[in-house]
Coordinates of C-alpha atoms in Angstrom, one line a residue:
X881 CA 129.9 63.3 152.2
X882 CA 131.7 64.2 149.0
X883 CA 132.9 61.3 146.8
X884 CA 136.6 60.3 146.6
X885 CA 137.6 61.8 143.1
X886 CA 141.6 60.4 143.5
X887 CA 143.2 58.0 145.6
X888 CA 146.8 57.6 145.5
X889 CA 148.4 54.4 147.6
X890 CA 152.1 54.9 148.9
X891 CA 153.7 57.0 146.6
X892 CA 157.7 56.2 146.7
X893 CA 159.6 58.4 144.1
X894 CA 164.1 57.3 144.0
X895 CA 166.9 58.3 142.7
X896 CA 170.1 55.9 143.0
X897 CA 168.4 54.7 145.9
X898 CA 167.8 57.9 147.7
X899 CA 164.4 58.4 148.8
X900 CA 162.8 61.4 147.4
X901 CA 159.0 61.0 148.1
X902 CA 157.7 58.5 150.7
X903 CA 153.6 59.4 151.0
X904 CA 151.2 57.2 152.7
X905 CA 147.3 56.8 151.4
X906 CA 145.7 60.5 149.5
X907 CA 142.7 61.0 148.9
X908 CA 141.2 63.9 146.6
X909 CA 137.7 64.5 147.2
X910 CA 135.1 65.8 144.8
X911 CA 134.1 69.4 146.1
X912 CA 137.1 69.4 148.8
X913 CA 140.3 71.0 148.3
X914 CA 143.3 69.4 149.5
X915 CA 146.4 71.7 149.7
X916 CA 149.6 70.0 149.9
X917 CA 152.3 72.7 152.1
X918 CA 155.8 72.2 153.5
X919 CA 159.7 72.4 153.5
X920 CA 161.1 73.5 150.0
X921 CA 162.6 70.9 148.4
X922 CA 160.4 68.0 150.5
X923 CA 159.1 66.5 147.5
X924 CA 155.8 68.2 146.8
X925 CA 156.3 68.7 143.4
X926 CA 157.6 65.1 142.4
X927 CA 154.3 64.0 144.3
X928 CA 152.7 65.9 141.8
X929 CA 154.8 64.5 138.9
X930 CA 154.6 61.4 139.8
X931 CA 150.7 61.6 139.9
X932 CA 150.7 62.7 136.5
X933 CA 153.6 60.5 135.1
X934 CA 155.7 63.5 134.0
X935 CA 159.1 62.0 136.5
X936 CA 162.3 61.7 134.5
X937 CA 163.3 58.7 133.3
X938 CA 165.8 58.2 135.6
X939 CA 163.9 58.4 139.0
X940 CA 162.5 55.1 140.4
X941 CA 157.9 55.5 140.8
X942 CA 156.0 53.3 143.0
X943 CA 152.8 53.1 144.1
X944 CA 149.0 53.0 142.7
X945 CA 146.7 55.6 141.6
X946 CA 142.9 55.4 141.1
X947 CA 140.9 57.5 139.6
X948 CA 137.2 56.7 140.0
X949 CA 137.1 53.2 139.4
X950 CA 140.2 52.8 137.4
X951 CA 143.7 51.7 139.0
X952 CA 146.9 52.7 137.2
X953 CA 150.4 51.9 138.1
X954 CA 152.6 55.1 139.2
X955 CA 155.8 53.5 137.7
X956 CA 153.8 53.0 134.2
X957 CA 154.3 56.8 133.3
X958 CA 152.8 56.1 129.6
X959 CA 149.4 54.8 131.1
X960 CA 147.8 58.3 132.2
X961 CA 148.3 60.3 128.6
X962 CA 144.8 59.7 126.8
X963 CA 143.6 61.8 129.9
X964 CA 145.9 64.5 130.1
X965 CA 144.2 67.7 130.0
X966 CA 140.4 66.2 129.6
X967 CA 140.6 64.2 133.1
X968 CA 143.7 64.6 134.5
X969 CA 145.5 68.5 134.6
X970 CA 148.7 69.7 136.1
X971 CA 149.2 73.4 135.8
X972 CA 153.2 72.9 136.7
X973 CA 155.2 75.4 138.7
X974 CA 157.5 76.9 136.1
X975 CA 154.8 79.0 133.6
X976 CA 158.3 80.0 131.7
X977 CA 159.0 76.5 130.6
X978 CA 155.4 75.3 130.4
X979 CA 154.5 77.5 127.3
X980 CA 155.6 77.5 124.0
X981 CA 158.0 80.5 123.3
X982 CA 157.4 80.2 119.5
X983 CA 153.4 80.4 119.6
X984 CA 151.2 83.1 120.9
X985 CA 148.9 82.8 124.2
X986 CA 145.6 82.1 122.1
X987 CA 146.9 79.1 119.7
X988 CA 148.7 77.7 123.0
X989 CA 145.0 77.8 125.0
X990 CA 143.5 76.8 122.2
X991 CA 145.3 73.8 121.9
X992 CA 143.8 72.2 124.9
X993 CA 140.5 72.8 123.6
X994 CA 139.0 69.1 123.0
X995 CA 138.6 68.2 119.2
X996 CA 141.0 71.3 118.7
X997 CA 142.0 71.8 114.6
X998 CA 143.7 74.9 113.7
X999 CA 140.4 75.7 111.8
X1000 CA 138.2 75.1 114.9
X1001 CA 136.0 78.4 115.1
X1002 CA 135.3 77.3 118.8
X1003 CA 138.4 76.5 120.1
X1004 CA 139.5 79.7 119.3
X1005 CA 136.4 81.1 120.6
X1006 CA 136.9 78.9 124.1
X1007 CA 140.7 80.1 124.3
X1008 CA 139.2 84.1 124.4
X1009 CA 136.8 82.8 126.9
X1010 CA 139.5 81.5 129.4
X1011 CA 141.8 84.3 128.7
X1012 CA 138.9 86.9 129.2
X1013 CA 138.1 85.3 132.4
X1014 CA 141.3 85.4 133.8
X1015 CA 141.9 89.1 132.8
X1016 CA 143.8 88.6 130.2
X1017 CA 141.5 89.7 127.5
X1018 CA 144.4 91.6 125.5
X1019 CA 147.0 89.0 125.5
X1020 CA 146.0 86.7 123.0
X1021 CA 148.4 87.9 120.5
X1022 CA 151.4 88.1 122.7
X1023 CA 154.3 85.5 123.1
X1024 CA 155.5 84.3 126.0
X1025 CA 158.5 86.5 126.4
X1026 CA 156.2 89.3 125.8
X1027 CA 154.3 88.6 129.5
X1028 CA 154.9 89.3 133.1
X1029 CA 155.5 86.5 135.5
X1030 CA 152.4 86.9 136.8
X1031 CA 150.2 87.0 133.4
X1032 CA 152.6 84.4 132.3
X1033 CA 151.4 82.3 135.4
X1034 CA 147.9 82.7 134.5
X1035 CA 148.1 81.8 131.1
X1036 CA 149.2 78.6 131.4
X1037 CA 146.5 78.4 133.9
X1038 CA 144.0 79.3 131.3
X1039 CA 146.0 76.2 128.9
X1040 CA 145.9 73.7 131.4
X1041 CA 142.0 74.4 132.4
X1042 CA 140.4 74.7 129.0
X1043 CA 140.1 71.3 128.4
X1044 CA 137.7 70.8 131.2
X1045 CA 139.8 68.1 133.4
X1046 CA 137.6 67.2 136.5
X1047 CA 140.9 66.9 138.6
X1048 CA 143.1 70.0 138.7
X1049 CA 146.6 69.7 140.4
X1050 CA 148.0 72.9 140.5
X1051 CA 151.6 73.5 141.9
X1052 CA 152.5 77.0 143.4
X1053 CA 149.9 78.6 141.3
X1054 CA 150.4 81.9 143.3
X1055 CA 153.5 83.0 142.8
X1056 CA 154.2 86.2 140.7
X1057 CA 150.5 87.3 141.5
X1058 CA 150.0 90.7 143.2
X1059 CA 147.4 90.5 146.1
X1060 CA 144.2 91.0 143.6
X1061 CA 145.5 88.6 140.7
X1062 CA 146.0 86.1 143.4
X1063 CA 142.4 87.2 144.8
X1064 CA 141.0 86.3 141.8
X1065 CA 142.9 82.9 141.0
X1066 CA 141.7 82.0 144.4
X1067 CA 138.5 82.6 143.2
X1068 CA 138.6 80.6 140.0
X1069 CA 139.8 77.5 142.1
X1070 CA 137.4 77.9 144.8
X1071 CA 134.8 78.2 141.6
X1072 CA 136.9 74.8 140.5
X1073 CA 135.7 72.8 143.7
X1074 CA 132.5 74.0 143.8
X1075 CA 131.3 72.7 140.3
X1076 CA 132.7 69.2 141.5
X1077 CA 135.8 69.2 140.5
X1078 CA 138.9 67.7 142.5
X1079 CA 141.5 70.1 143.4
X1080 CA 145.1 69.6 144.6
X1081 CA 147.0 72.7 145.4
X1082 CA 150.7 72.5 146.3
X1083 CA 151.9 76.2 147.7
X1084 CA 154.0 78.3 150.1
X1085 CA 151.3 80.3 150.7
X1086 CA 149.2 79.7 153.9
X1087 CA 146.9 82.8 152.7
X1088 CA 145.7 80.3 149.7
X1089 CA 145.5 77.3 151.9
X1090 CA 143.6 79.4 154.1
X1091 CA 141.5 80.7 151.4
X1092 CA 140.6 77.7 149.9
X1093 CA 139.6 75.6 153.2
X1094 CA 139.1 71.8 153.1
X1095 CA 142.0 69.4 154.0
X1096 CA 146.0 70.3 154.3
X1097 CA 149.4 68.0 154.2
X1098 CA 152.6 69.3 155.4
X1099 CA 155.2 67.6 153.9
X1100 CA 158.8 67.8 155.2
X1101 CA 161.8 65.2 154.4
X1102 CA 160.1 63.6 151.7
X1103 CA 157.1 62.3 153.7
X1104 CA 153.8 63.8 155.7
X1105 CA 154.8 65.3 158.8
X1106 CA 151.2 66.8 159.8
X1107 CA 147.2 66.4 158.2
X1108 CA 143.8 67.6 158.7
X1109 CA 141.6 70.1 158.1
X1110 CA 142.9 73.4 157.4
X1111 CA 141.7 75.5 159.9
X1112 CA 142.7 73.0 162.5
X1113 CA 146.1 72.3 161.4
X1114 CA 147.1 75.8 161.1
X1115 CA 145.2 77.8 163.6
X1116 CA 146.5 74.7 166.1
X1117 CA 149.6 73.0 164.6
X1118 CA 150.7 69.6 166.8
X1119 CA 153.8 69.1 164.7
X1120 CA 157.1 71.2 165.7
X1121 CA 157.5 71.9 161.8
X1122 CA 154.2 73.0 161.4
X1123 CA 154.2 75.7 164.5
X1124 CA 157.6 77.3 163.1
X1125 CA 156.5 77.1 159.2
X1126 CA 153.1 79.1 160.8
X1127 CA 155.3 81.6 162.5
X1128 CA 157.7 82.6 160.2
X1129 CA 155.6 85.4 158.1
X1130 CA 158.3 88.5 157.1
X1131 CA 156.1 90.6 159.2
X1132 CA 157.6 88.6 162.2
X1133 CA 160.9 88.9 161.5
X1134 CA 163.5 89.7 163.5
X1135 CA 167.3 89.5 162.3
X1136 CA 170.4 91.4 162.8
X1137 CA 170.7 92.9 159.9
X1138 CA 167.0 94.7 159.7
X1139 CA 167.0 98.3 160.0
X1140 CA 164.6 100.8 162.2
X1141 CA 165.0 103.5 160.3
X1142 CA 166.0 104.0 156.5
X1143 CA 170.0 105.8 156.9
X1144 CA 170.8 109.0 155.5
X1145 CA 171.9 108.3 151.7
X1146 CA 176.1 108.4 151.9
X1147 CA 177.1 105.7 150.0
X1148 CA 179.2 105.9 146.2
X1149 CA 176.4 106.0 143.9
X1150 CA 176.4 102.5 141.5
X1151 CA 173.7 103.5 139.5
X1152 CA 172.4 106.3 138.3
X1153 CA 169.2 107.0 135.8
X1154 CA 167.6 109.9 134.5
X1155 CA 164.6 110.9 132.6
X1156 CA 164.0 106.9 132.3
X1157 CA 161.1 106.1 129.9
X1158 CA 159.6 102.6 128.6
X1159 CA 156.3 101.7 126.6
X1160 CA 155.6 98.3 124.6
X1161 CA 153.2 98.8 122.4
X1162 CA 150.4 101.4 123.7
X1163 CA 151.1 100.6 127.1
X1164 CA 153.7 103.4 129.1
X1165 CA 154.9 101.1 131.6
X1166 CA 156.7 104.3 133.3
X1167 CA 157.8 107.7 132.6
X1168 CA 160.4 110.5 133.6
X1169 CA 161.8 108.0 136.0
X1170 CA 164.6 109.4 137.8
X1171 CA 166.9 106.8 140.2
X1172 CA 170.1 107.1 142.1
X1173 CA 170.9 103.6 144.3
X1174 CA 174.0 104.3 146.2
X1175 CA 176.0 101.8 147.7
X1176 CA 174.6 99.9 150.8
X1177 CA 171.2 101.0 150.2
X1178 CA 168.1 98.9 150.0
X1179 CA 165.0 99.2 147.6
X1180 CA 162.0 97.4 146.9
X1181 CA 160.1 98.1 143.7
X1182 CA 156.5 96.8 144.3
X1183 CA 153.2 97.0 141.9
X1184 CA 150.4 94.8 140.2
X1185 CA 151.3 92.2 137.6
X1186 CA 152.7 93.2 134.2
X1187 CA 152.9 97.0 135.3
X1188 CA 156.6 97.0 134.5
X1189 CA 158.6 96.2 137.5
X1190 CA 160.5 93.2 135.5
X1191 CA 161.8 95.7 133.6
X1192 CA 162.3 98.5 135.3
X1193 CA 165.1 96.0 136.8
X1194 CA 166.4 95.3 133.7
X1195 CA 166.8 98.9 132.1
X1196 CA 168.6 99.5 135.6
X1197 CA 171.2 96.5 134.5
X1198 CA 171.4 97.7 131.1
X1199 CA 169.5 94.4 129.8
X1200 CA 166.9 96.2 128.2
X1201 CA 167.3 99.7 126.4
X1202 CA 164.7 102.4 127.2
X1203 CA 162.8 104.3 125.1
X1204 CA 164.2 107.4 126.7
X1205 CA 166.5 108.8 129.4
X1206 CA 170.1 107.6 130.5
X1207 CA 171.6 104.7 133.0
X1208 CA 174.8 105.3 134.0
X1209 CA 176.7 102.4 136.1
X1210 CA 179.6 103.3 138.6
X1211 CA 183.5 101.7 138.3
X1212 CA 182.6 99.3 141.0
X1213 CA 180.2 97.5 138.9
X1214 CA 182.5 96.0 136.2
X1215 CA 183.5 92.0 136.2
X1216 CA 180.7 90.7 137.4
X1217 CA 180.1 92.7 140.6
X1218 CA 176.5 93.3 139.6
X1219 CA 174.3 90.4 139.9
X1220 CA 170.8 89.4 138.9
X1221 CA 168.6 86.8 141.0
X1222 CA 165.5 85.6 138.1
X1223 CA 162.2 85.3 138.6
X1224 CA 162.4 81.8 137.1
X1225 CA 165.6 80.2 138.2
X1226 CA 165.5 77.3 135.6
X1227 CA 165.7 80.4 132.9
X1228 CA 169.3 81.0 134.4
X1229 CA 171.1 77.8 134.3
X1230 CA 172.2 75.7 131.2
X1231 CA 169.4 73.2 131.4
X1232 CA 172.0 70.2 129.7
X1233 CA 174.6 71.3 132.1
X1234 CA 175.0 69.4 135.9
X1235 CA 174.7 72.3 138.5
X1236 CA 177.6 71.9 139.2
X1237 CA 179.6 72.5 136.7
X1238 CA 177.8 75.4 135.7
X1239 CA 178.6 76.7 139.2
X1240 CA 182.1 75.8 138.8
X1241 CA 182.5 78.5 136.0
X1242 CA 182.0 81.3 138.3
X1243 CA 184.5 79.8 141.1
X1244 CA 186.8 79.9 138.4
X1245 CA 186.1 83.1 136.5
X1246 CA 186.1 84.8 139.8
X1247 CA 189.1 82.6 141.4
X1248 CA 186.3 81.9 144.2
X1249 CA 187.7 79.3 147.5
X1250 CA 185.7 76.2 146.7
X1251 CA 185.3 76.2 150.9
X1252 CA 183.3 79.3 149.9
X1253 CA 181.1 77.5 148.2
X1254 CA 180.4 75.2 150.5
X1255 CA 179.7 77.8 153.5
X1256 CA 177.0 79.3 151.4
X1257 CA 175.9 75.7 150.3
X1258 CA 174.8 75.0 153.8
X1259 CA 174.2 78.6 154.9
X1260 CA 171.2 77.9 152.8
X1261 CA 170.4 74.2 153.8
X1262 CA 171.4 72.8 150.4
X1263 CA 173.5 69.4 150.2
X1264 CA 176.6 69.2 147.9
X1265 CA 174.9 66.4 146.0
X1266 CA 172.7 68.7 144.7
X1267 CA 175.5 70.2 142.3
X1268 CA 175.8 66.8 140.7
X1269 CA 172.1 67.2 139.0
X1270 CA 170.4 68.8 136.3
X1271 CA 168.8 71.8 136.8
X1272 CA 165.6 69.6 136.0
X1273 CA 166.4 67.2 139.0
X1274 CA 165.5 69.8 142.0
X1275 CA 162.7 71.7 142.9
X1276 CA 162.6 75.1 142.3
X1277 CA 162.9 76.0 145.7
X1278 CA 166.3 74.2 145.2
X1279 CA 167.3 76.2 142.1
X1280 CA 166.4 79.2 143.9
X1281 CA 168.4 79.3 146.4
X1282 CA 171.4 78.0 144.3
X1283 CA 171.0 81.0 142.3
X1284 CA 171.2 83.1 145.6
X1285 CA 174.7 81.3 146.8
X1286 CA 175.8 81.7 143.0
X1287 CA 175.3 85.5 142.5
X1288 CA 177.3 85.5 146.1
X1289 CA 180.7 84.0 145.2
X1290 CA 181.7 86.9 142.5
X1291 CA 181.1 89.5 146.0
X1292 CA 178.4 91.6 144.2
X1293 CA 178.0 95.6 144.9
X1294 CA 174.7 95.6 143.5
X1295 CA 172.1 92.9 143.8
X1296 CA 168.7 92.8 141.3
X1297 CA 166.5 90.0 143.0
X1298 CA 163.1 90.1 141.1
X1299 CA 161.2 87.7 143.8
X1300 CA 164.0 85.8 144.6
X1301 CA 162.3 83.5 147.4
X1302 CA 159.1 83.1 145.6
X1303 CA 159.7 79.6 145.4
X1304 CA 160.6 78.7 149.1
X1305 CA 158.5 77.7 152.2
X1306 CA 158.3 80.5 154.8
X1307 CA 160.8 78.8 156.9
X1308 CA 163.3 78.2 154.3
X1309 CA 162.5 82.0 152.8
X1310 CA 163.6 83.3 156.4
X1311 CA 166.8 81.2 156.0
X1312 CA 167.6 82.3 153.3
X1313 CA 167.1 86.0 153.4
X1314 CA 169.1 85.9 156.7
X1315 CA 171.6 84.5 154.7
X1316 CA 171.3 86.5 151.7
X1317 CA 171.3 89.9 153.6
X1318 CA 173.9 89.3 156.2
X1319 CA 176.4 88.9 153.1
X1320 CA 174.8 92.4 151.7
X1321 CA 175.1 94.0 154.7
X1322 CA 179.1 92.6 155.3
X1323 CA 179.8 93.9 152.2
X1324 CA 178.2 96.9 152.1
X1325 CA 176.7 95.9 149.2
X1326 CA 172.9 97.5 147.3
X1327 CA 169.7 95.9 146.7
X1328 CA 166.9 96.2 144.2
X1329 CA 164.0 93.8 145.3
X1330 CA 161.4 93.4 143.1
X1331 CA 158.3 91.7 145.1
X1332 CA 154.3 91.6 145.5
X1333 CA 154.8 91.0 149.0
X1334 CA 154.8 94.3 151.0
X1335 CA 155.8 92.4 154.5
X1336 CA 158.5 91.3 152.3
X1337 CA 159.3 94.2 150.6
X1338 CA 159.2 96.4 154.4
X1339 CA 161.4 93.6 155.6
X1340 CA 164.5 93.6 153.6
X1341 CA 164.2 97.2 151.9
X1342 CA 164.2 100.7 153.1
X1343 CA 163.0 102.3 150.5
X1344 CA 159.7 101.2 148.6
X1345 CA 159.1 102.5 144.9
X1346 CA 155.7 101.7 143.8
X1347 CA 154.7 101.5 139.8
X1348 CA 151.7 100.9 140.6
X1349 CA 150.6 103.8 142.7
X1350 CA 152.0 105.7 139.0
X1351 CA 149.9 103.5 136.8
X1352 CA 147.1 104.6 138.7
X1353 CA 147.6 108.3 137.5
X1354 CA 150.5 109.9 139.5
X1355 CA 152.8 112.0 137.5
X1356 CA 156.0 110.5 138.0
X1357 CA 157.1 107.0 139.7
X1358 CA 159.5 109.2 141.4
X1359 CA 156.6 110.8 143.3
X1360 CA 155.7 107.5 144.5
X1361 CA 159.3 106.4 146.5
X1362 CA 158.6 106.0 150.3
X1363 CA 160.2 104.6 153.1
X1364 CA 159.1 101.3 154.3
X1365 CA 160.2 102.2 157.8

């Protein structure tokens, strides 16, 4: 029987009194992952948090942690920092806030690197190691901004590992990974657990739970609805949760606004490029591109990890200039009718600013109904409370689908979502897209999904262009459009 590696005792987390987190008795075994899934917003990441002592200030911790044979007080956040990184890791879910904008990827691994000094051969040495193993071999150099999603994701995987910390808690490490980058993080976790180490993985995806085996919590209104081994729990769920959260993969879909059959193109077109080319550095990310996307159509642009779908998006909106070729936007796209839903949803909100507020900006530039706002509020199961925290106060499921019902209220004609549910449960991804599509579809308005998930991608879009089927040697990303029908 493996040894107990963690134990953590009734976990409360509060705020003003409401109850955010209310866990009975964990326990993290050596050798035996434990993968923590559930409602978005259910307070998987604040159990996570609260573990490490990284809560705000201004939420209430109770509760007892040991670790081995030492006890430590949940509410003393101070008393876990000497072992941050050498016994104790949290590879957190938002890789765009985790690094260090103003350092490249090999100081920032290197860093973790016990008895790291700036002269340290080794550390150096152990930062190409973990970058190398993660395939990231040609990174070290880069800054943050400079990265994919995805390679950003597995950098500060590489940072929070180096160190050599026995328990790993690793929250939604998956998300901005194509199929074979998440392949191979599955792999280095698996590899994780079976040199002894404790591992507790917090994740929407029941492919990784699956993967990984051991034990699985589903957590929904702040507590544990459901627990057991994985393959019993969700090849059998008992809880009502638990069976819909099982059933609700894209492929399964089946809402009023999905399409049979991609339509004939009629609409206006809103955007038009030509001839589009873009490179950083030695690598061509695409070439000769040529796009028209008309009005009520729906594209998904799909391909590995860093090969340049990010910014294919943003030459389209005129965020980034290309290195050759032309964008031209329609009429119908001025004052605010084109809208951009971001990878990281914390990277599009004043972090100092209450939710609120920042939301109240758009009502008034846009001379938005506040009852509109509340419509889409709940359309997308989110309380009105929320808008009187910080961006930092809500999970980033919750950030997420603010950003959805925010780029609603201006009545876009063109939506850019670059995996805009990657931070929601499967349930609260199908709510969500319902809701999200429905007010495309009523207004007639385009789409430009960017997504590693082809279910996903054949759900919502009719039209699938795939840079990575170019990378790998076609002539022309324009050669490799297709219907997803």
């Amino acid at each position: 029987m493996n040894a107990t590696a963690l134990t953590i005792d009734r976990v409360r987390v509060r705020h003003h009194g409401a109850l955010l987190v209310d866990v009975a008795d964990i326990a993290v075994a050596a050798g035996r992952p434990l993968t923590i899934i559930g409602e978005s917003g259910s307070g998987k990441s604040l159990l996570a948090h609260a573990v490490m002592g990284t809560t705000p200030a201004e939420l209430e911790v109770t509760g007892a942690l040991r670790l081995g044979a030492r006890s430590f007080d949940l509410g003393d956040r101070r008393g876990r920092r000497p072992m941050w990184g050498r016994e104790l890791a949290l590879l957190p879910q938002e890789p765009a806030t985790a690094l260090d904008p103003t350092m490249r990827v090999r100081s920032q691994v290197a860093e973790g690197v016990p008895g790291f000094g700036w002269r340290s051969r080794g550390a150096g040495e152990r930062a190409d190691a973990a970058l190398g193993h993660l395939g990231l071999s040609g990174a070290g150099r880069a800054y943050p901004h400079q990265l994919s999603g995805g390679m950003a994701q597995r950098v500060a995987f590489a940072a929070t590992t180096v160190g050599g910390a026995r328990v790993l808690i690793v929250d939604e490490p998956t998300k901005g990974l194509d199929p074979v980058a998440l392949e191979q993080l599955a792999d280095l976790l698996a590899e994780h657990c079976a040199g002894g180490g404790a591992l507790l993985t917090i994740t929407h995806d029941l492919r990784l739970a699956r993967r990984l085996g051991g034990d699985v919590l589903v957590m929904r209104d702040a507590s544990v609805v459901e627990r057991g081994a994985v393959a019993d729990v969700l090849n059998a769920p008992a809880h009502d949760y638990t069976r819909r959260l099982v059933g609700a993969e894209p492929s399964r879909w089946q809402l009023p606004w999905m399409r049979v059959s991609a339509p004939e193109p009629e609409g206006r077109p809103l955007v038009t490029a030509a001839g589009l080319s873009k490179a950083y550095g030695d690598q061509a990310l695409f070439e000769d591109l040529s796009l028209t996307i008309r009005a009520g159509e729906r594209w998904a642009v799909s391909g590995p990890s860093g090969v340049g779908k990010t910014t294919l998006g943003n030459v389209l909106l005129g965020l980034v200039r290309p290195d050759g070729g032309v964008v031209e936007h329609a009429p119908a796209l001025r004052h605010g009718r084109i809208q951009k839903l971001y990878q990281d949803p914390a990277a599009s909100f004043p972090p100092r600013v209450r939710l609120g507020v920042a939301v109240a900006d758009v009502l008034a530039r846009h001379q938005v109904p506040a009852e509109r706002l509340r419509s889409l509020l709940a359309a997308v199961g989110l309380p009105e409370g929320l808008l009187e925290r910080l961006p930092s106060q809500v999970s980033g499921g919750e950030l997420q689908r603010l950003a959805i019902v925010r780029a609603m209220l201006p009545a876009p004609a063109l939506v850019v979502a670059d995996e805009a549910t990657s931070r929601l449960d499967l349930v609260t991804q199908e709510t969500t897209t319902d809701c999200l599509m429905t007010e495309l579809a009523d207004r007639d308005c385009a789409l430009l999904w960017v997504t590693h998930d082809r279910d996903l991608a054949g759900a919502v879009a009719d039209q699938l262009l795939d840079l990575g089927a170019w990378a790998q040697g076609r002539s022309s990303p324009t050669a490799c459009c297709s219907s997803t029908k």
